[in-house]
XYZ file of N, CA and C in Angstrom:
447
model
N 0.809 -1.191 0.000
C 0.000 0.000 0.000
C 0.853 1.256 0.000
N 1.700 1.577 0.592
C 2.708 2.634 0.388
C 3.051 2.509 -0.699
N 3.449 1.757 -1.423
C 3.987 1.792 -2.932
C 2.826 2.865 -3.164
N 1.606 2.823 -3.328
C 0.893 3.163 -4.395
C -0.003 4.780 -3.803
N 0.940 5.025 -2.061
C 0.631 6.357 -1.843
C 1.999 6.869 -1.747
N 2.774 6.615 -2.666
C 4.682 6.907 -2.497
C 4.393 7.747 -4.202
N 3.655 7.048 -5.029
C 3.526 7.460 -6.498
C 3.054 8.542 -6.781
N 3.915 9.431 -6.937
C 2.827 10.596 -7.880
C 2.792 11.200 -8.780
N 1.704 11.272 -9.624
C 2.054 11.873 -11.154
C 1.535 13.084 -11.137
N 2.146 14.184 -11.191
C 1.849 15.787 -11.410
C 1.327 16.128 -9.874
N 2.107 15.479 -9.196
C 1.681 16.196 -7.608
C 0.480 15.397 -7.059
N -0.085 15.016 -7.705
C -1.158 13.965 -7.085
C -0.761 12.578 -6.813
N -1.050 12.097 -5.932
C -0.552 10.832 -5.548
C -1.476 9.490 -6.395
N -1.116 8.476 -6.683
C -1.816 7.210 -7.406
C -3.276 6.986 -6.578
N -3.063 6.898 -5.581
C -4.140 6.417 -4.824
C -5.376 7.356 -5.054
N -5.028 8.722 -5.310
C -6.010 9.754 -4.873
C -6.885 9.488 -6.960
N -5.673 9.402 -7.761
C -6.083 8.860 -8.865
C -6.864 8.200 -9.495
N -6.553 6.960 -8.869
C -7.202 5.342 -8.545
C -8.867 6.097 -8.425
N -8.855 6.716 -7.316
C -10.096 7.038 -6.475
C -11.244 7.712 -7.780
N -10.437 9.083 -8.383
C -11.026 9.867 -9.593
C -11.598 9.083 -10.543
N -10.598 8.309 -10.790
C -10.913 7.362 -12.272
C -12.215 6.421 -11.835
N -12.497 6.192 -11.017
C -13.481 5.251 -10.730
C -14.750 6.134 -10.348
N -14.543 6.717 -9.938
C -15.503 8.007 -10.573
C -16.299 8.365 -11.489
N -15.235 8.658 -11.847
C -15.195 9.309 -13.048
C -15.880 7.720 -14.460
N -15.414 6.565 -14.021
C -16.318 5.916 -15.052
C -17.779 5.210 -14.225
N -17.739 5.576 -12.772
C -19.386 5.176 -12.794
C -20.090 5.965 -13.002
N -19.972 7.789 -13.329
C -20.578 8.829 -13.692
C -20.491 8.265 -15.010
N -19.602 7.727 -15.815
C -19.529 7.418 -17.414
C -20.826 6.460 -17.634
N -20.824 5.520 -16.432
C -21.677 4.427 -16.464
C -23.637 4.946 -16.214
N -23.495 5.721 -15.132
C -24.922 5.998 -15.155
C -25.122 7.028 -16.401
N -24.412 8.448 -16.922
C -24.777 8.792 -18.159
C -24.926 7.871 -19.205
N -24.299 6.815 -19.390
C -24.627 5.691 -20.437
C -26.090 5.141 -20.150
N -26.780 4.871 -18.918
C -28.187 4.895 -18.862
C -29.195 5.672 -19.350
N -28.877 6.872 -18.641
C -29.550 8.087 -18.975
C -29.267 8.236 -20.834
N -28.618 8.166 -21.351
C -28.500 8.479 -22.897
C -29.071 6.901 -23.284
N -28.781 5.642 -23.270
C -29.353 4.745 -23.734
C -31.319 4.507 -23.916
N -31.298 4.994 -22.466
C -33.149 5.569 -22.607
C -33.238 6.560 -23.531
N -32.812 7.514 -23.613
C -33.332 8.550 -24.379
C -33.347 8.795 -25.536
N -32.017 7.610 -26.144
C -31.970 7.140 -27.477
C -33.406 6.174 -27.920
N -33.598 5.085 -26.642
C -34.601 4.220 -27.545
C -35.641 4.987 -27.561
N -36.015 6.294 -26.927
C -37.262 6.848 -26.850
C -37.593 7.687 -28.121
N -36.042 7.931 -28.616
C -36.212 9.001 -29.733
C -36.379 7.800 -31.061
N -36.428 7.001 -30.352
C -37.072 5.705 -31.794
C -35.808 5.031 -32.414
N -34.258 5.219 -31.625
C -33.401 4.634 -32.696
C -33.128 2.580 -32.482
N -32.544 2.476 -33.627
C -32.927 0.343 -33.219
C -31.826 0.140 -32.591
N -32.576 -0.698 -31.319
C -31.695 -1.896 -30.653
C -30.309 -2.809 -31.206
N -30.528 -2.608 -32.425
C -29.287 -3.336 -33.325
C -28.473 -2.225 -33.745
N -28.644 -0.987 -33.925
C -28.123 -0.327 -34.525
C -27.297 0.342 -33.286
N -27.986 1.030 -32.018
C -27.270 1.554 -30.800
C -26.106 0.931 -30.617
N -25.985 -0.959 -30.624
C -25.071 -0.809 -30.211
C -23.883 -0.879 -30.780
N -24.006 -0.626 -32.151
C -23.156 -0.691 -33.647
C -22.206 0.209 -32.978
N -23.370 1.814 -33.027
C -22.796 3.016 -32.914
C -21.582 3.244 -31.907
N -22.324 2.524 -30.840
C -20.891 2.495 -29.431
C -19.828 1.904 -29.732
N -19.914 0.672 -30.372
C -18.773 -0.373 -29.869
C -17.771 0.370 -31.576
N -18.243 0.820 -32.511
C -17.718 1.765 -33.250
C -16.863 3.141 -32.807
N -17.497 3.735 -31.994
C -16.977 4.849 -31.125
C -16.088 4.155 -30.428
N -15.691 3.755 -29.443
C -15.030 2.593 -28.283
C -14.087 2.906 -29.411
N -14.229 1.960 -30.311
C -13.003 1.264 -31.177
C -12.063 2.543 -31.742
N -12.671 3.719 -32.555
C -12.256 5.089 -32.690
C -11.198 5.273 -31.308
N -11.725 5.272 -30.165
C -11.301 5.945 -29.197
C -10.117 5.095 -28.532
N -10.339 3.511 -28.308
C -9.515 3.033 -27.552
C -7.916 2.433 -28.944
N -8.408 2.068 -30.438
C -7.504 1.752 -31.029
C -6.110 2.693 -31.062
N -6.006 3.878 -31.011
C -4.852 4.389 -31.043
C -4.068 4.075 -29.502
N -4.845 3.768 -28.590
C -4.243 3.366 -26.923
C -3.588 2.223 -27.609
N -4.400 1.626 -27.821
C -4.012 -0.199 -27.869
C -2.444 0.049 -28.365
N -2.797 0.411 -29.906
C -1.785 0.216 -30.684
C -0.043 0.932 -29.766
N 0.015 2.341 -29.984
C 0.975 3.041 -28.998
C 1.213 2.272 -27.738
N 0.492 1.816 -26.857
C 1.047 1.361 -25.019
C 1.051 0.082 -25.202
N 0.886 -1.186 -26.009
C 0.766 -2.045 -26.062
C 1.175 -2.575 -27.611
N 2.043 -1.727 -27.644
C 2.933 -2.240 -29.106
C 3.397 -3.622 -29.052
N 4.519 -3.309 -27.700
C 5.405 -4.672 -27.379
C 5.002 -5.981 -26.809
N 3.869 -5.421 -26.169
C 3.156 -6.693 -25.251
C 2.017 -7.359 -26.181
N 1.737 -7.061 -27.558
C 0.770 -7.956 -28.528
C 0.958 -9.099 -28.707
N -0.121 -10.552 -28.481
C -0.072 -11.288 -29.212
C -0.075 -10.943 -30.691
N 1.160 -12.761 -31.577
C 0.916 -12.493 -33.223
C -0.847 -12.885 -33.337
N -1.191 -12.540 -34.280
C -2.428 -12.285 -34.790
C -2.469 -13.462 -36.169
N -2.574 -14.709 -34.906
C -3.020 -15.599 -35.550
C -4.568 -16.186 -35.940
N -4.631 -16.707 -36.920
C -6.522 -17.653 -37.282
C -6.705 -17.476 -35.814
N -6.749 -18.543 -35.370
C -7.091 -18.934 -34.102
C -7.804 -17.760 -32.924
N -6.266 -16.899 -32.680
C -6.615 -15.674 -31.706
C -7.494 -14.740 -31.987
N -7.815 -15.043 -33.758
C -9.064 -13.880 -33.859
C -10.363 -14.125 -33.850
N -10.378 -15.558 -34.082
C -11.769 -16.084 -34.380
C -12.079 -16.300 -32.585
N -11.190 -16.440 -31.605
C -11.441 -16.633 -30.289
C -11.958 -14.769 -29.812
N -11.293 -14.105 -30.365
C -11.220 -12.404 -29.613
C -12.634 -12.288 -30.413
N -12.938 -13.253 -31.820
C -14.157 -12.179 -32.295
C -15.164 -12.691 -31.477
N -15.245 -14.174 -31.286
C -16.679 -14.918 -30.636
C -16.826 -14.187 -28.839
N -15.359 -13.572 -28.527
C -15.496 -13.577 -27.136
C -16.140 -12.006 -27.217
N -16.118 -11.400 -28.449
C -16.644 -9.726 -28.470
C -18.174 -10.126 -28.614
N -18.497 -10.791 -29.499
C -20.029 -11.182 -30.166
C -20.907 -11.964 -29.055
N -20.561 -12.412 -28.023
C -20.985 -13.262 -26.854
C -20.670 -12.059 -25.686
N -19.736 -11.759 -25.472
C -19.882 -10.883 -24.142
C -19.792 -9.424 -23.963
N -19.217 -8.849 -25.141
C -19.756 -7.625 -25.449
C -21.163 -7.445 -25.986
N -21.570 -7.599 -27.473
C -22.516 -7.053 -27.859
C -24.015 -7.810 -27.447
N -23.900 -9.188 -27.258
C -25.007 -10.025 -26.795
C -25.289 -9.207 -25.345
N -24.354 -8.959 -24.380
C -24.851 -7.768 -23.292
C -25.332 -6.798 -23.672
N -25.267 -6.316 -24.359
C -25.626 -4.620 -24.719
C -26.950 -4.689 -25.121
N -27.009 -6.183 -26.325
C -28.095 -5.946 -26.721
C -29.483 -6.729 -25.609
N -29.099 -7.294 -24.763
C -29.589 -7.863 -24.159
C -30.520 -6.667 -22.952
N -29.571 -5.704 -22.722
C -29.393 -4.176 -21.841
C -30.578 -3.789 -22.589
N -30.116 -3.071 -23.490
C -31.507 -2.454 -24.571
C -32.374 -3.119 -24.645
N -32.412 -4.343 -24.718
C -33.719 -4.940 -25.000
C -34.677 -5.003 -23.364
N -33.738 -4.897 -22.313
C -34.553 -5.151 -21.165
C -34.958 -3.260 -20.684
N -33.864 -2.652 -21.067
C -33.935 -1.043 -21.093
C -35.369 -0.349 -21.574
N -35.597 -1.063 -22.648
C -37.082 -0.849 -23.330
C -38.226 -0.988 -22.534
N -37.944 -2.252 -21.251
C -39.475 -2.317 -20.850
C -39.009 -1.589 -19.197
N -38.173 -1.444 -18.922
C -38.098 -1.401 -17.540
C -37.055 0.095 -17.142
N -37.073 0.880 -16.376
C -36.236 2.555 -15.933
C -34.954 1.613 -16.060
N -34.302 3.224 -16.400
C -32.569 3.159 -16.309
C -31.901 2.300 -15.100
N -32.623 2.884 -13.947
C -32.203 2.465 -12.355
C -32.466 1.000 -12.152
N -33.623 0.071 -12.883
C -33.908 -1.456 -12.771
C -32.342 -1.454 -13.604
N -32.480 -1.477 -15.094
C -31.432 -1.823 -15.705
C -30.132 -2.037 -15.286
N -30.073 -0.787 -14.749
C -28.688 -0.095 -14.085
C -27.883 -1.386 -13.153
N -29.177 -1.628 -12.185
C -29.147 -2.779 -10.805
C -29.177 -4.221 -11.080
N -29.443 -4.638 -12.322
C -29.436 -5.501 -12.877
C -28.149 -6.102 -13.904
N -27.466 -5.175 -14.550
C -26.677 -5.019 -15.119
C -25.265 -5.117 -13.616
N -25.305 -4.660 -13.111
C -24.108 -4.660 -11.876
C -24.351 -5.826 -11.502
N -25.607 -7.193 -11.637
C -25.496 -8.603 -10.607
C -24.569 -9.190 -11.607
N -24.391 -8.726 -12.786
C -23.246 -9.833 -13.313
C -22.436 -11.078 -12.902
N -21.547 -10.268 -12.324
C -20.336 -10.763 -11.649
C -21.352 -12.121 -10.551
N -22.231 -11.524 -10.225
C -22.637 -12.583 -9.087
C -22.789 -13.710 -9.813
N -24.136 -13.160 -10.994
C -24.619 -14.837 -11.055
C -23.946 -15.472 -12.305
N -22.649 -14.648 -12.580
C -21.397 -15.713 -13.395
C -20.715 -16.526 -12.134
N -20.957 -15.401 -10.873
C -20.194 -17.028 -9.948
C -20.760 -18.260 -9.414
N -22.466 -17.824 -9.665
C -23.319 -18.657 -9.014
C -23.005 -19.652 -10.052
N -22.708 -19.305 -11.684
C -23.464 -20.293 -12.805
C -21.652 -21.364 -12.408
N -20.785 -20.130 -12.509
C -19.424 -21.180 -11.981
C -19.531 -22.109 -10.996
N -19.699 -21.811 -9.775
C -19.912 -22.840 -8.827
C -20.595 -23.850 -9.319
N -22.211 -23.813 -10.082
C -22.909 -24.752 -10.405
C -22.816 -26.002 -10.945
N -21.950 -25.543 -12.438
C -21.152 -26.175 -12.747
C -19.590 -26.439 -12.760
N -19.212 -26.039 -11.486
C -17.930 -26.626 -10.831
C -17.116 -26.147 -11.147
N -16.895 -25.015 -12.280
C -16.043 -24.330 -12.706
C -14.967 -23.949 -11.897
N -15.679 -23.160 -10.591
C -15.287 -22.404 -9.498
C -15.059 -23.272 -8.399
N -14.169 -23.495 -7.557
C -14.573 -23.993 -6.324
C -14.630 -23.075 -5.318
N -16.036 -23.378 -4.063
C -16.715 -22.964 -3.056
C -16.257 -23.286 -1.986
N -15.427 -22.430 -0.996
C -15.433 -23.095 0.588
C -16.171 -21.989 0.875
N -16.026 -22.232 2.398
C -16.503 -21.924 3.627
C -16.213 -20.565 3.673
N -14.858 -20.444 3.600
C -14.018 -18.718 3.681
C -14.573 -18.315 2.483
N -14.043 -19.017 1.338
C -14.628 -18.161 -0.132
C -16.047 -17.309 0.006
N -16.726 -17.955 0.399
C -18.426 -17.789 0.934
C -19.019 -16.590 1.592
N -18.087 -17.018 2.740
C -18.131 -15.821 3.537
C -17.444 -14.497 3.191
N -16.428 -14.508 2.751
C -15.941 -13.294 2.861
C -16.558 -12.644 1.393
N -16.917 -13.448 0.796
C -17.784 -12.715 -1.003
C -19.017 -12.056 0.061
N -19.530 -12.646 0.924
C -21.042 -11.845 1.520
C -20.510 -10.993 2.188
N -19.616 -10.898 3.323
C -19.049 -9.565 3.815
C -18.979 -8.395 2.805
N -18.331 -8.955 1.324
C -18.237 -7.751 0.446
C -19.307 -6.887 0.177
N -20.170 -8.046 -0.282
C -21.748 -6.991 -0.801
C -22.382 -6.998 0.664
N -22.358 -6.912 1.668
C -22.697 -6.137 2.799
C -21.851 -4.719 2.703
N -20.530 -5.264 2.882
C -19.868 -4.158 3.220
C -19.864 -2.712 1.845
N -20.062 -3.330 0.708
C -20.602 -2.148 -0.570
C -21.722 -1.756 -0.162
C-alpha cells in the first residue's frame, strides 16, 4: 500500500487517482443509462445503438491499444481472432443488446441494478457447474463484500 501512496504523477498521488478514475467511469456508467433511454425513446434500433458504441469505443480506444501495447501484442493468428471475435459477439454485444432490450421495458435504475449482478450470477453459474470452487471462507468473505458495498 505505500507503494501506491509513495507514487505521484503531477503532484497527485496514485491512490487519490485510482479514487477519480473510478468516478469518473461510474458517472460514465450511469450517463450511459440516462442516454441509452433517451436514445430508444427518440425511436433509434436496438441493433443499430449498439453498432454506434462499440464503433466509437473502437475510434477511441484503437490508437491506446496500438501506442502502449505495441510490445506486449499477441501475433495475430486464425485462431486468436476467431477466439477475440466470438469472445466480443458473446460478451460484449449479446450484453448490450440484451441491456436495450430489457432497457425498453423497464427505468434506467432497474437496468442499471441488474446489469451490476453480473459478476454474481457468473459465480453462481461457476460454482454450479464446478467451474469455481466454493469453501466456507470463499463464501463468507464474497457476503461480507456486498454487505460491506
Amino acid at each position: 500500500m505505500a507503494d501506491v501512496d509513495a507514487r505521484k504523477v503531477c503532484g497527485v498521488p496514485e491512490r487519490v487517482q485510482l479514487h477519480v478514475a473510478m468516478l469518473a467511469l461510474q458517472f460514465g456508467y450511469a450517463g450511459f443509462h440516462v442516454v441509452s433511454r433517451a436514445a430508444l425513446n427518440m425511436g433509434i434500433s436496438k441493433v443499430v445503438f449498439p453498432v454506434y458504441r462499440n464503433i466509437i469505443a473502437l475510434i477511441l480506444l484503437v490508437p491506446f491499444a496500438y501506442f502502449l501495447e505495441k510490445k506486449d501484442r499477441p501475433a495475430m493468428t486464425l485462431s486468436f481472432t476467431v477466439q477475440f471475435f466470438l469472445l466480443a459477439l458473446c460478451g460484449i454485444t449479446a450484453n448490450q443488446g440484451f441491456y436495450l432490450l430489457g432497457l425498453e421495458y423497464t427505468s434506467p435504475t432497474f437496468a442499471s441494478a441488474i446489469q451490476n449482478s453480473v459478476p454474481a450470477i457468473t459465480f453462481l453459474m461457476a460454482a454450479v457447474l464446478r467451474q469455481d470452487s466454493v469453501t466456507f471462507a470463499v463464501l463468507t468473505h464474497g457476503i461480507y463484500d456486498g454487505v460491506r458495498c
